[in-house]
mmCIF file of C-alpha atoms in Angstrom:
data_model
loop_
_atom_site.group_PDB
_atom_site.id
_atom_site.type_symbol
_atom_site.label_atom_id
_atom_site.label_comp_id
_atom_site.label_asym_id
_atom_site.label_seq_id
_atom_site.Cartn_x
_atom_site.Cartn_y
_atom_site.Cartn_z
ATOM 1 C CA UNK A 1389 20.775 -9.833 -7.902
ATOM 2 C CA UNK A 1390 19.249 -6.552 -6.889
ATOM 3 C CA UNK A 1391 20.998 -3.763 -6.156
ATOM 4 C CA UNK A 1392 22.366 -2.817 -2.891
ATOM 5 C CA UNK A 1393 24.010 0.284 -1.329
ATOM 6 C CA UNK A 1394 24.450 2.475 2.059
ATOM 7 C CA UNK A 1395 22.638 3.649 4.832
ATOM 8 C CA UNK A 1396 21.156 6.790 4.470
ATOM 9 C CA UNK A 1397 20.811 9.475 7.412
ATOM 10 C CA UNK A 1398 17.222 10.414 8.342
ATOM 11 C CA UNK A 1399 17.618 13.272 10.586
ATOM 12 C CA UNK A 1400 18.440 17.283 8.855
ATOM 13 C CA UNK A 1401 19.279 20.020 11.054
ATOM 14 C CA UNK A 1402 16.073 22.631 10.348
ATOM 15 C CA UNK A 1403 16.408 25.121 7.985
ATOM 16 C CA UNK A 1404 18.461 22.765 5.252
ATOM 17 C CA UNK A 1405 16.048 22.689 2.340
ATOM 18 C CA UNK A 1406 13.462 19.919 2.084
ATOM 19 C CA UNK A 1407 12.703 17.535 4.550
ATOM 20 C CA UNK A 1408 14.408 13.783 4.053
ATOM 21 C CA UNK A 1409 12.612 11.121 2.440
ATOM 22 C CA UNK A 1410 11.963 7.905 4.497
ATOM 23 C CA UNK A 1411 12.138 4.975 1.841
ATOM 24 C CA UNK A 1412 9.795 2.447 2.692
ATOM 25 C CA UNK A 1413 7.690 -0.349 1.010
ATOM 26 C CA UNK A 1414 3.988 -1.724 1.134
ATOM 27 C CA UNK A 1415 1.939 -4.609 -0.080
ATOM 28 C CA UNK A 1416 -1.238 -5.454 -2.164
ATOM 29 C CA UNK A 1417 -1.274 -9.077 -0.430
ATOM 30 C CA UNK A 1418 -4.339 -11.053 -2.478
ATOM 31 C CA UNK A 1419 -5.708 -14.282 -0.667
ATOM 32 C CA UNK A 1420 -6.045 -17.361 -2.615
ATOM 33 C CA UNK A 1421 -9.666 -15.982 -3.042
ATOM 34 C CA UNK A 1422 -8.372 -12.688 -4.773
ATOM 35 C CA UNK A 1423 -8.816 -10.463 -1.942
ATOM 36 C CA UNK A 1424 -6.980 -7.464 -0.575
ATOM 37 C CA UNK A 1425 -5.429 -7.372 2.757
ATOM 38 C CA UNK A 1426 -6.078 -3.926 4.310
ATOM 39 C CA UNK A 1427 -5.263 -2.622 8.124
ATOM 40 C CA UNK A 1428 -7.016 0.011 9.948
ATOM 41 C CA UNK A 1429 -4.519 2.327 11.646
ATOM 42 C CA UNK A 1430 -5.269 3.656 14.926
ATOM 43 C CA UNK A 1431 -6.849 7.265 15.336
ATOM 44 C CA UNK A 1432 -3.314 8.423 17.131
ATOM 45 C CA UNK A 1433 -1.560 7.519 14.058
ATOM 46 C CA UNK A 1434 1.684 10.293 13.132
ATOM 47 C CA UNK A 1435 0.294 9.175 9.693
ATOM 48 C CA UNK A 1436 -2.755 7.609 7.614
ATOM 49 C CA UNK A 1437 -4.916 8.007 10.994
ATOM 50 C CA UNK A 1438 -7.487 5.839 10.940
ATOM 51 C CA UNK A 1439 -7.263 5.060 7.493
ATOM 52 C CA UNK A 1440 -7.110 1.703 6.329
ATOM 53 C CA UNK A 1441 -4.258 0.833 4.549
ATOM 54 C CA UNK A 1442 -2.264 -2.029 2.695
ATOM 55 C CA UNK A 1443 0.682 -3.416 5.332
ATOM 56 C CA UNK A 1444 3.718 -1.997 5.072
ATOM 57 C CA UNK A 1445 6.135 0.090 6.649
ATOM 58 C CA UNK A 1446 9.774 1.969 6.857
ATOM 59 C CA UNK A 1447 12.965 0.394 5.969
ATOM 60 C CA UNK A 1448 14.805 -0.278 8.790
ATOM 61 C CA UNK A 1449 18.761 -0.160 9.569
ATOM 62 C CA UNK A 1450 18.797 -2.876 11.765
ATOM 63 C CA UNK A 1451 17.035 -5.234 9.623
ATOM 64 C CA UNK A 1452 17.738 -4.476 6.352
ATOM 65 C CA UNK A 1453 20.486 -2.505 7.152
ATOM 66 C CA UNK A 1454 23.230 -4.230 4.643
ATOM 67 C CA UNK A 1455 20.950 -3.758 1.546
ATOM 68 C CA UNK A 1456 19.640 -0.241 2.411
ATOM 69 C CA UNK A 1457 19.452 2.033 -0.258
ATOM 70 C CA UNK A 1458 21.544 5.226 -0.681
ATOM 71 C CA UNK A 1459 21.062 8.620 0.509
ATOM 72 C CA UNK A 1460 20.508 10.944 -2.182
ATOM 73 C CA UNK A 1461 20.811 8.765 -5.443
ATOM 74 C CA UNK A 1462 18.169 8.232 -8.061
ATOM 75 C CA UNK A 1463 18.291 4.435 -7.009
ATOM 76 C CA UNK A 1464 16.840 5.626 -3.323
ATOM 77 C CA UNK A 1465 13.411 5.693 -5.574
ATOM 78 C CA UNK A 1466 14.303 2.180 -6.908
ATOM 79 C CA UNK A 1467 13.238 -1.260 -6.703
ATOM 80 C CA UNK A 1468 15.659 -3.152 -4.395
ATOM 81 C CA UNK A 1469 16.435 -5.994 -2.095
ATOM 82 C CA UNK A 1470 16.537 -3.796 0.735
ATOM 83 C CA UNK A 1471 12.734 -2.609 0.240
ATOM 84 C CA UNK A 1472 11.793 -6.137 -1.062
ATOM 85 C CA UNK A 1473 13.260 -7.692 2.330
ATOM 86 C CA UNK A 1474 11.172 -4.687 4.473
ATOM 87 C CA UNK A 1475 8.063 -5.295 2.547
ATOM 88 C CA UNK A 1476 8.230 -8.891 3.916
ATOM 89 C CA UNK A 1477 9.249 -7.862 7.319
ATOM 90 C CA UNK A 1478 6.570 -5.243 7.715
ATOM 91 C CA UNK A 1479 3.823 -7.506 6.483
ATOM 92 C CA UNK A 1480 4.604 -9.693 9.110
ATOM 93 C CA UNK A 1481 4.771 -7.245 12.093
ATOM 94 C CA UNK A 1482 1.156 -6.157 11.197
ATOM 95 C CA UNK A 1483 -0.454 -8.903 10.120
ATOM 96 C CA UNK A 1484 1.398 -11.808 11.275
ATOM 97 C CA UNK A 1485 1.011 -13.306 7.542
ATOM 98 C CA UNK A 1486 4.602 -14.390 6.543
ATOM 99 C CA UNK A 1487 5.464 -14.571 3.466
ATOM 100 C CA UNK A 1488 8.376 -16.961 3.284
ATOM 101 C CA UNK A 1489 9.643 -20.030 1.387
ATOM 102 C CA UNK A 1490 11.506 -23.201 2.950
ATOM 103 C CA UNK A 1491 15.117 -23.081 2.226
ATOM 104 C CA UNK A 1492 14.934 -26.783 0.948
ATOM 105 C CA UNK A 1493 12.826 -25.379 -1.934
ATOM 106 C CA UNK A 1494 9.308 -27.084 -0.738
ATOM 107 C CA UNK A 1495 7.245 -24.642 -0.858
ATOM 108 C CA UNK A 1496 5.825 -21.907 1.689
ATOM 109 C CA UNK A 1497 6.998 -21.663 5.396
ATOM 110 C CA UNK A 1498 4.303 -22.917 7.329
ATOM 111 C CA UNK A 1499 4.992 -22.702 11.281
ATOM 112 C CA UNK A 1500 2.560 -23.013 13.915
ATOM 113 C CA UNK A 1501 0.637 -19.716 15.699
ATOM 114 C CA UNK A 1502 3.204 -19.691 18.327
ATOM 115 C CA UNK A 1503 6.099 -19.940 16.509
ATOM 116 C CA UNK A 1504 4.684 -17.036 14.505
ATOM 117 C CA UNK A 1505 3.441 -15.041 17.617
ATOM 118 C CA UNK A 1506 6.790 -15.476 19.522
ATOM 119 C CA UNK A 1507 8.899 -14.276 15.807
ATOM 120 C CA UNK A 1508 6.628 -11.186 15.268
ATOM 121 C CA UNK A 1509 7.505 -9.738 19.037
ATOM 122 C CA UNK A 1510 11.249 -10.374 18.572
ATOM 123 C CA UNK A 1511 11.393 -9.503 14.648
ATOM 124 C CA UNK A 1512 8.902 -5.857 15.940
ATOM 125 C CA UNK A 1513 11.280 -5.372 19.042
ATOM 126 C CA UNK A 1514 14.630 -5.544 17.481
ATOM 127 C CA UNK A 1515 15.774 -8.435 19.565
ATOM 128 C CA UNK A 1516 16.161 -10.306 16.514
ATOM 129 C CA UNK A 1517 17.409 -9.576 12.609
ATOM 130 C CA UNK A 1518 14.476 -10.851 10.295
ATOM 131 C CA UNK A 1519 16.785 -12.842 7.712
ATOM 132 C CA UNK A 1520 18.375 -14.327 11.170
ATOM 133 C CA UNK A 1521 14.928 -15.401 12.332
ATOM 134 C CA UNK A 1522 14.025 -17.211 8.956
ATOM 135 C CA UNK A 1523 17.048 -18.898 8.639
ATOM 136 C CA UNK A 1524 16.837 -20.190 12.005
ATOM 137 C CA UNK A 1525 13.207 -21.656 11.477
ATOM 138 C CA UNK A 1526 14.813 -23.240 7.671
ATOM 139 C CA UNK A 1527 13.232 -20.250 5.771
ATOM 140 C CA UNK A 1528 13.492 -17.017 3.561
ATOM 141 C CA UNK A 1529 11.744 -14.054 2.934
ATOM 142 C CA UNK A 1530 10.407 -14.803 -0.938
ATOM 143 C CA UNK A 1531 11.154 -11.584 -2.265
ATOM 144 C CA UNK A 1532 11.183 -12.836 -5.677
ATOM 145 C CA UNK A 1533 7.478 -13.098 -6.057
ATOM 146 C CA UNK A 1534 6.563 -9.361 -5.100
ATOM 147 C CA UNK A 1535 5.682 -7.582 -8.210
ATOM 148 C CA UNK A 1536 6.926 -3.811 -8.361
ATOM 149 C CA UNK A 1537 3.381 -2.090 -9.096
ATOM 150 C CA UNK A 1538 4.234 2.233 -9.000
ATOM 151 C CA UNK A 1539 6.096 4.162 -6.571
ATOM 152 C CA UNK A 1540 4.723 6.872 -4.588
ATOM 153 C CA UNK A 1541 7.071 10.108 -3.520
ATOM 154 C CA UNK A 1542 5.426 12.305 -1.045
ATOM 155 C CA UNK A 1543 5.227 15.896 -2.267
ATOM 156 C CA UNK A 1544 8.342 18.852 -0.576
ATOM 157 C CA UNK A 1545 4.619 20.127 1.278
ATOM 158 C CA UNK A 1546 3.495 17.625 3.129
ATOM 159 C CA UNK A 1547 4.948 17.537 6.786
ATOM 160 C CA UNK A 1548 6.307 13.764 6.834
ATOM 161 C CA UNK A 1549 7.482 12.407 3.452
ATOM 162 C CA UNK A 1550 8.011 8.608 1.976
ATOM 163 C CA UNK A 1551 9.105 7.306 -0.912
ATOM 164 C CA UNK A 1552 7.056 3.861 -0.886
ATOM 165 C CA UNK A 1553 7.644 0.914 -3.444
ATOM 166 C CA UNK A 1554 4.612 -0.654 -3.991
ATOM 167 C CA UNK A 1555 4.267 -4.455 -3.986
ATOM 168 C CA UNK A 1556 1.574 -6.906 -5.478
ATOM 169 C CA UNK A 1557 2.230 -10.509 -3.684
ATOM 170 C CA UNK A 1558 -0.497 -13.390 -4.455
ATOM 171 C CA UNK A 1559 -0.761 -16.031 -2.099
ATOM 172 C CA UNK A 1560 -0.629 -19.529 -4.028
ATOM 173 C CA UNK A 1561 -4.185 -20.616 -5.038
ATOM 174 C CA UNK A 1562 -6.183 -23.282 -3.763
ATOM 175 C CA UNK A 1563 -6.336 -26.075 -6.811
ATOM 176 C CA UNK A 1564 -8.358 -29.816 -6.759
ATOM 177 C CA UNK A 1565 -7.104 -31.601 -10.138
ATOM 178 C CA UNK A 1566 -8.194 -35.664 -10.707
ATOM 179 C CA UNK A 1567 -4.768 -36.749 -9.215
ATOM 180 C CA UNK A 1568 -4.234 -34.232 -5.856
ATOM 181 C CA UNK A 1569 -5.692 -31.497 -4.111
ATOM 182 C CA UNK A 1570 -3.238 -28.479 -2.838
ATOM 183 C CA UNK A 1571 -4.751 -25.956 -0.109
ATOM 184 C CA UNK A 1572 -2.461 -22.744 0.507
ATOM 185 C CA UNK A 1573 -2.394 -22.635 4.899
ATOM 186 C CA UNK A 1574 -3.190 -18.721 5.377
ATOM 187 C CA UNK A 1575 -2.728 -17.284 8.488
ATOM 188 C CA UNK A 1576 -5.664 -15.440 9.769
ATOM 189 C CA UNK A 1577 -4.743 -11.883 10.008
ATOM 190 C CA UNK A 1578 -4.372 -10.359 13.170
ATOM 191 C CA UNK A 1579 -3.365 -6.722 13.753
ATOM 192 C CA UNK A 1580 -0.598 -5.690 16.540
ATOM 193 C CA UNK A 1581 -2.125 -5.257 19.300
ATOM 194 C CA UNK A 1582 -3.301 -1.991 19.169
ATOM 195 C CA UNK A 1583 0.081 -0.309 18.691
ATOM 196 C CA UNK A 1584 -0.273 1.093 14.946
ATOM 197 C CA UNK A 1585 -3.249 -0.882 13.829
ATOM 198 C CA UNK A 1586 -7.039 -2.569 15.603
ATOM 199 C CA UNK A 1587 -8.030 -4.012 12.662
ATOM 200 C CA UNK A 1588 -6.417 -6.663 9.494
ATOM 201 C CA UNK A 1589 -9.099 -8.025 7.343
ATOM 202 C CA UNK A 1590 -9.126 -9.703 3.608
ATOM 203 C CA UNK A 1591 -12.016 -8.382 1.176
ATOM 204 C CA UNK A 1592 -12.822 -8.016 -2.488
ATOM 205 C CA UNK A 1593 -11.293 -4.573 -3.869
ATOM 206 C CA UNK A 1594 -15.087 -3.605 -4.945
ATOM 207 C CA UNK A 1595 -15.996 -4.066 -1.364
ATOM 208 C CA UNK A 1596 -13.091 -1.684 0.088
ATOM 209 C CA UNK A 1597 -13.701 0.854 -2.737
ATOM 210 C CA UNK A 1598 -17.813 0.920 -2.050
ATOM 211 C CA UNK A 1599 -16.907 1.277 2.187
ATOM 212 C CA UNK A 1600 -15.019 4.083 1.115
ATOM 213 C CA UNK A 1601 -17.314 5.645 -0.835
ATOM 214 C CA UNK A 1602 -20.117 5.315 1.534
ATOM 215 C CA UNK A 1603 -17.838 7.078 4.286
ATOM 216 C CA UNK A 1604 -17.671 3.922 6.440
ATOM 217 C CA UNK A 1605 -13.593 3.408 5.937
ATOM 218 C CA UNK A 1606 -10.865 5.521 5.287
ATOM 219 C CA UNK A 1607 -8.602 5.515 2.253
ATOM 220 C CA UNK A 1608 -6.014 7.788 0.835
ATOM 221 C CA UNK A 1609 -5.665 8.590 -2.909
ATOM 222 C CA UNK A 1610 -2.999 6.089 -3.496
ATOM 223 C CA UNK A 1611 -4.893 3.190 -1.664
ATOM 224 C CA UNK A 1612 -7.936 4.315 -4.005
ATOM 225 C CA UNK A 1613 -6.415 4.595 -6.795
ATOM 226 C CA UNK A 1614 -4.579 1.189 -6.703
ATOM 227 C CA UNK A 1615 -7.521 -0.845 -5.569
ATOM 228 C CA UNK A 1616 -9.181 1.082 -8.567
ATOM 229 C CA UNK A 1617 -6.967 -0.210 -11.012
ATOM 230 C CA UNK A 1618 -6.975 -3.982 -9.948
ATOM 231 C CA UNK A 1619 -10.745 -4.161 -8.962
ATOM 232 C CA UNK A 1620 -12.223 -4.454 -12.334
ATOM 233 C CA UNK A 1621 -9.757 -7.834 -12.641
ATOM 234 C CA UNK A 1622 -10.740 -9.054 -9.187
ATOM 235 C CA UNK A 1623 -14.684 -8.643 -9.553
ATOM 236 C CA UNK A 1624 -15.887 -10.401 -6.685
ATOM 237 C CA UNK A 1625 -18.651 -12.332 -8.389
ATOM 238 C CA UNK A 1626 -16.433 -14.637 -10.373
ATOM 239 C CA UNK A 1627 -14.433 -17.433 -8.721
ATOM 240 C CA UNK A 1628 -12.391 -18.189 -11.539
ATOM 241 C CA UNK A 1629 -9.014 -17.002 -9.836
ATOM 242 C CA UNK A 1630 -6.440 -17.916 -11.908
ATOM 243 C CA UNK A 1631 -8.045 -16.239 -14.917
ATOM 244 C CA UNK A 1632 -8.571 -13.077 -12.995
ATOM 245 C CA UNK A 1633 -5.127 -13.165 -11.665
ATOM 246 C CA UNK A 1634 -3.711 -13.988 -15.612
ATOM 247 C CA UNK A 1635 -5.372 -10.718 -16.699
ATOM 248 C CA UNK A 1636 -4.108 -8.806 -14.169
ATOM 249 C CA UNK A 1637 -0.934 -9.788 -14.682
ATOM 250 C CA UNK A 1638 -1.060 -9.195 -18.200
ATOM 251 C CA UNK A 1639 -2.375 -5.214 -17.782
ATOM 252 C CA UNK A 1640 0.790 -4.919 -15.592
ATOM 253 C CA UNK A 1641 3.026 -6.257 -18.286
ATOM 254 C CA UNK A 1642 1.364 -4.373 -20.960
ATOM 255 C CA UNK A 1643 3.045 -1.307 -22.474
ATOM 256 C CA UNK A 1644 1.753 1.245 -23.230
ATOM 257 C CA UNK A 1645 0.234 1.466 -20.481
ATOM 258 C CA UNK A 1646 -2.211 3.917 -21.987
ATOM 259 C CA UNK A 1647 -4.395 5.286 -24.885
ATOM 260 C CA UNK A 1648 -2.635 9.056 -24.142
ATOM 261 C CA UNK A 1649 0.590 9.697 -26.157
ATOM 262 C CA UNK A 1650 2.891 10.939 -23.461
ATOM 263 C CA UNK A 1651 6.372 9.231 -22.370
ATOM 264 C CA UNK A 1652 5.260 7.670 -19.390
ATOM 265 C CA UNK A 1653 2.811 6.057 -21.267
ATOM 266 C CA UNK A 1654 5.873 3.987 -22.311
ATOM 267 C CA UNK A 1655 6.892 3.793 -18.723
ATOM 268 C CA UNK A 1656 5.632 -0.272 -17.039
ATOM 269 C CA UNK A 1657 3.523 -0.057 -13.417
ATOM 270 C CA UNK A 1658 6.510 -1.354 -12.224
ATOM 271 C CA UNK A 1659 8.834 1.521 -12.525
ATOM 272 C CA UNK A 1660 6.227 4.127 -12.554
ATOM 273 C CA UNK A 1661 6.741 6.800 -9.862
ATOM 274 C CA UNK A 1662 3.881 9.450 -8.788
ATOM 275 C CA UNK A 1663 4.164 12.257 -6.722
ATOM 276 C CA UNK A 1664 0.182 13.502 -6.443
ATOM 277 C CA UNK A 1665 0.281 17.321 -7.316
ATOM 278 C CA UNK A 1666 -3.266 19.743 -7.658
ATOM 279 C CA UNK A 1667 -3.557 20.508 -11.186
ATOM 280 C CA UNK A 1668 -6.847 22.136 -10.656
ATOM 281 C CA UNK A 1669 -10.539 21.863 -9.346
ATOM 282 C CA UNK A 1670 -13.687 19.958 -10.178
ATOM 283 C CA UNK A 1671 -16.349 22.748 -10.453
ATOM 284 C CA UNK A 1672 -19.039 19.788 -11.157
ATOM 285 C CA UNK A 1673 -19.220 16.091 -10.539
ATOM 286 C CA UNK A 1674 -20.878 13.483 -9.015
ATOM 287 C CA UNK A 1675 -20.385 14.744 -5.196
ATOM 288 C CA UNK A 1676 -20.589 18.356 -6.234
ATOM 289 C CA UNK A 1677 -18.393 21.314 -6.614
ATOM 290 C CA UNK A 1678 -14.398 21.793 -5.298
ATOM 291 C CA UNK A 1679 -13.348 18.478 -4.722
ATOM 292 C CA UNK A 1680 -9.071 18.937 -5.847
ATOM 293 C CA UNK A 1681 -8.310 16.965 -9.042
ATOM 294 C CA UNK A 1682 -5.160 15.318 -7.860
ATOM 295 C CA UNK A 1683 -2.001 14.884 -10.866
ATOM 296 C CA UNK A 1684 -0.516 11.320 -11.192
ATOM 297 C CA UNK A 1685 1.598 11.575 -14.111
ATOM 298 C CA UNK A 1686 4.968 13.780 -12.444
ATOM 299 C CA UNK A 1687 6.874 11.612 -10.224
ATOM 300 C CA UNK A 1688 8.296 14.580 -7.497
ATOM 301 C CA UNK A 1689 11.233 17.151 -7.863
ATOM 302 C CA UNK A 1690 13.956 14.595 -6.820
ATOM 303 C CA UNK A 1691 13.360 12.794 -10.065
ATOM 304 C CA UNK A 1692 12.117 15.717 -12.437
ATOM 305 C CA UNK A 1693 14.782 15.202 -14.718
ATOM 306 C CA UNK A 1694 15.010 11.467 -14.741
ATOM 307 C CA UNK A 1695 12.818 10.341 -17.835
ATOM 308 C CA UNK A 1696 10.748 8.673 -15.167
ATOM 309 C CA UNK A 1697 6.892 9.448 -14.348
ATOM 310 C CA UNK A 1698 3.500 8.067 -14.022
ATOM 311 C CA UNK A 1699 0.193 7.811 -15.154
ATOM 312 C CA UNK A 1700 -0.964 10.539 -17.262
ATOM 313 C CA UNK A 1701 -4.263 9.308 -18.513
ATOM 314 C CA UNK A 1702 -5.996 9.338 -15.160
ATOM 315 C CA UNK A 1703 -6.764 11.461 -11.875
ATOM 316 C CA UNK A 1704 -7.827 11.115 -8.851
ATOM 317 C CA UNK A 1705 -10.543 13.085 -7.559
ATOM 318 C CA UNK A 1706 -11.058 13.888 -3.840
ATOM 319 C CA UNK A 1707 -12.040 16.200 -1.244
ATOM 320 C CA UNK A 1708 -10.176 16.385 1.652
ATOM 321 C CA UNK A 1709 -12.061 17.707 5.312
ATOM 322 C CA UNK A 1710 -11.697 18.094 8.812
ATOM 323 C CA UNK A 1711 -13.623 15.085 10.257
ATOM 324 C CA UNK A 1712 -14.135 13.509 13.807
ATOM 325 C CA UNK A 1713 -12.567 10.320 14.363
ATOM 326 C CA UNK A 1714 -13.467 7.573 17.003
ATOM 327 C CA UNK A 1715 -10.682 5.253 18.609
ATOM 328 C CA UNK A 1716 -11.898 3.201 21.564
ATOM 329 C CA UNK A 1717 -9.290 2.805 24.222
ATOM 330 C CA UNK A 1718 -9.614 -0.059 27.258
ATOM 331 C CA UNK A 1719 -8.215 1.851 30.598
ATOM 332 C CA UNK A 1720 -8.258 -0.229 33.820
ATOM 333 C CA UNK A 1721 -9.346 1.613 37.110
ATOM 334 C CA UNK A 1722 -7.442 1.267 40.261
ATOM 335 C CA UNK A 1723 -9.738 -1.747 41.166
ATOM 336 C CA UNK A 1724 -8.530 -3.548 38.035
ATOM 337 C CA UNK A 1725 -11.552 -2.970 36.102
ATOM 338 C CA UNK A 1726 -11.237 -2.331 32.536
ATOM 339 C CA UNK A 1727 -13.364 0.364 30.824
ATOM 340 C CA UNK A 1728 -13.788 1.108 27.573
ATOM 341 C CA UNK A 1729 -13.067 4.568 26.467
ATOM 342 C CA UNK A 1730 -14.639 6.467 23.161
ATOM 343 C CA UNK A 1731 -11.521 9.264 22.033
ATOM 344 C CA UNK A 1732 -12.935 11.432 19.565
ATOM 345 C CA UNK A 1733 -9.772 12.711 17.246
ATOM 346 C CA UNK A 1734 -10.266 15.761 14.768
ATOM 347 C CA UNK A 1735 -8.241 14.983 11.275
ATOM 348 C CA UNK A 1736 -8.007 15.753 7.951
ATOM 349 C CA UNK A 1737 -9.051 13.078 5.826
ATOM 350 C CA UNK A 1738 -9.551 12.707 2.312
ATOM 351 C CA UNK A 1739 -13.394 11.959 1.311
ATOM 352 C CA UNK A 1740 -15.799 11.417 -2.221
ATOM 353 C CA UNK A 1741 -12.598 10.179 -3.865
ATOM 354 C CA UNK A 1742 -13.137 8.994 -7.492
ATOM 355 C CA UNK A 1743 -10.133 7.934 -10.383
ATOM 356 C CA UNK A 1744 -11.345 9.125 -13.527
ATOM 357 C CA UNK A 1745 -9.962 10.257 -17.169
ATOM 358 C CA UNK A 1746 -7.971 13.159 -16.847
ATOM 359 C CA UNK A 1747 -9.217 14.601 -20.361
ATOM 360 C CA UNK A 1748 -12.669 13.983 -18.897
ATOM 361 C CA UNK A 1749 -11.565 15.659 -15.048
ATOM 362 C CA UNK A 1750 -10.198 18.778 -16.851
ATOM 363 C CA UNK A 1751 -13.441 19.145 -18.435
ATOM 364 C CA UNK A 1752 -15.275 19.054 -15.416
ATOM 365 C CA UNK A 1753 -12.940 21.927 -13.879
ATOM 366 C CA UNK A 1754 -13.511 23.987 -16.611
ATOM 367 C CA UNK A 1755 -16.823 23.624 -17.540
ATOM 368 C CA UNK A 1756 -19.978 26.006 -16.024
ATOM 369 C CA UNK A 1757 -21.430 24.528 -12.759
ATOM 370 C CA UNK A 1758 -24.723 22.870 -13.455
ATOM 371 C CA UNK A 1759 -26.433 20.113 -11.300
ATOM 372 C CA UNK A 1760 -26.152 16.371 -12.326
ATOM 373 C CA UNK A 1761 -23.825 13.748 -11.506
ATOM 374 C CA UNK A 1762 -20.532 13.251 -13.402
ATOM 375 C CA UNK A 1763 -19.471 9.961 -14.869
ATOM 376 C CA UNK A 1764 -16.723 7.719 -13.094
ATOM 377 C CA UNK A 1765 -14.433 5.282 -15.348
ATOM 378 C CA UNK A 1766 -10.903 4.126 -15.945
#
């Protein structure tokens, strides 16, 4: 059983030293194809604003309010039932995928769009606990086949801060043997309306990473970084699934989890915890000169002194600018016509992002500028 504990407050009076932590979870949700789930937040967005993202959200006291975890612990920035449960629950909200098992032990939950439809609105507004709902359609949330893969810990800086558990779930595959043929029922993902997300669409890693680097999509260091790590095991060429879900499965089992001597080296992906820090700037590189080389390896002041940390061996590089976002809005007149609105929304948003060596990023920071591209590689 994992562990459970108390309700922690989320609110501090100003002025009380740093800002509290908002646990909550996400997921890497791979379709029986071996793609990636990712939503596109809306441009209004408190945070991620237009990025797109993996589904997930905060852990909420209403829903998972008996498992929540505690306060000011070490095991807040632990795996738990609490932020398996949400992790569930908040895939659903967004995407309307549910990931759920039949009580009687036969396999997934499959209900029809309505049921699904009518759950999401009473599961997203509270009318309804989650468990409750599941148990009344002869299901439960199958927490037992996320995988923990890292934790991230927003730095004391940043203006909102999280402490996310990071999921990998794989939707069963699709097999054909000589005696029976099994097809996993996927719901096609659909995003909320318009309230947090516009967009929920499945692609190959390789694809999201290239959109990104091309400046069509929006994605945030630990977004990049993740689909980094699983995209050379999901290459979107090969349909051999089950062998490209075997090795990744077997990277995130493997310890060390590096070539770099260091003690998180010894630390699994599934307890790793990173807390992005600048350690210094590229003065060369592919996209040119300043991008920040972002720090993996510390996992945030809370846990400093905990023996726990993250990856050393690699970096992320990006640069992060002021950039113009588009949201279209629908408005109806007073004659009930609807028009479609263009918002244009200034943010900051990160851009050339690349995950490289960190022997090989450090180099780049303090070698002489000269032109030429730099070399990108796990």
């Amino acid at each position: 059983m994992l562990p459970k504990a108390e309700i922690p407050p989320l609110n501090k009076a100003p002025g009380t030293g740093p800002l509290p932590i908002r646990p909550s979870s996400s997921v890497i949700l791979l379709s029986p194809a071996n793609q990636v789930l990712l939503l596109h937040r809306v441009a209004k967005s408190t945070s991620f604003a237009s990025a797109h993202v993996f589904p997930g959200g905060n852990l909420s006291s209403f829903h998972e309010g008996d498992d929540y975890p505690l306060p000011k612990d070490a095991e807040l920035h632990r795996d738990s039932e609490a932020y398996r449960l949400a992790a569930v629950r908040e895939t659903f909200e967004e995407s309307g995928i549910l990931l759920a098992r039949r009580q009687d032990g036969g396999g997934l939950l499959e209900l029809s769009e309505e049921e699904l439809e009518e759950g999401r609105r009473e599961v997203f507004g509270d009318r309804v606990k989650f468990t409750a709902w599941l148990e009344g359609k002869g299901g439960e949330a199958d927490i037992e086949n996320l995988i923990p893969f890292t934790r991230w810990i927003t730095p004391q800086n940043q203006r909102k801060r999280f402490t996310t558990q990071m999921y990998l779930y794989m939707l069963p595959l699709n097999t054909t043997t000589a005696e029976s043929q099994t097809r996993t029922v996927v719901q096609t993902p659909t995003h909320d309306g318009g309230v947090e997300h516009t967009a929920a669409l499945f692609d190959s890693p390789s694809t999201w990473l290239a959109k990104a680097s091309a400046g069509e999509i929006i994605l945030y260091p630990p977004q990049f970084y993740l689909l980094t790590l699983i995209s050379r095991f999901l290459p979107k060429q090969s349909s051999n699934y089950d062998e490209q879900r075997e090795k990744l499965i077997s990277f995130l089992r493997r310890v060390p989890t590096s070539s770099v001597k260091h003690p998180t080296s010894d630390i699994p992906w599934a307890e790793k915890v990173m807390s992005p820090e600048v350690v210094s700037f590229a003065k060369q590189g592919s996209y040119g000169n300043g991008r920040v080389i972002l720090g993996l390896a510390k996992p945030g002041q809370e846990l400093m002194d905990s023996g726990r940390g993250g990856d050393v061996e690699r970096v992320v590089l990006v640069d992060f600018r002021k950039e113009e976002v588009e949201e279209v809005k629908e408005e109806q007149t007073e004659g009930g016509e609807v028009v479609k609105k263009v918002v244009k929304t200034a943010v900051r948003v990160p851009r050339d992002l690349e995950v490289m060596e960190r022997a090989e990023a450090m180099a780049m920071a303090a070698a002489p500028e000269k032109k030429g591209k730099g070399s990108s590689k796990l």
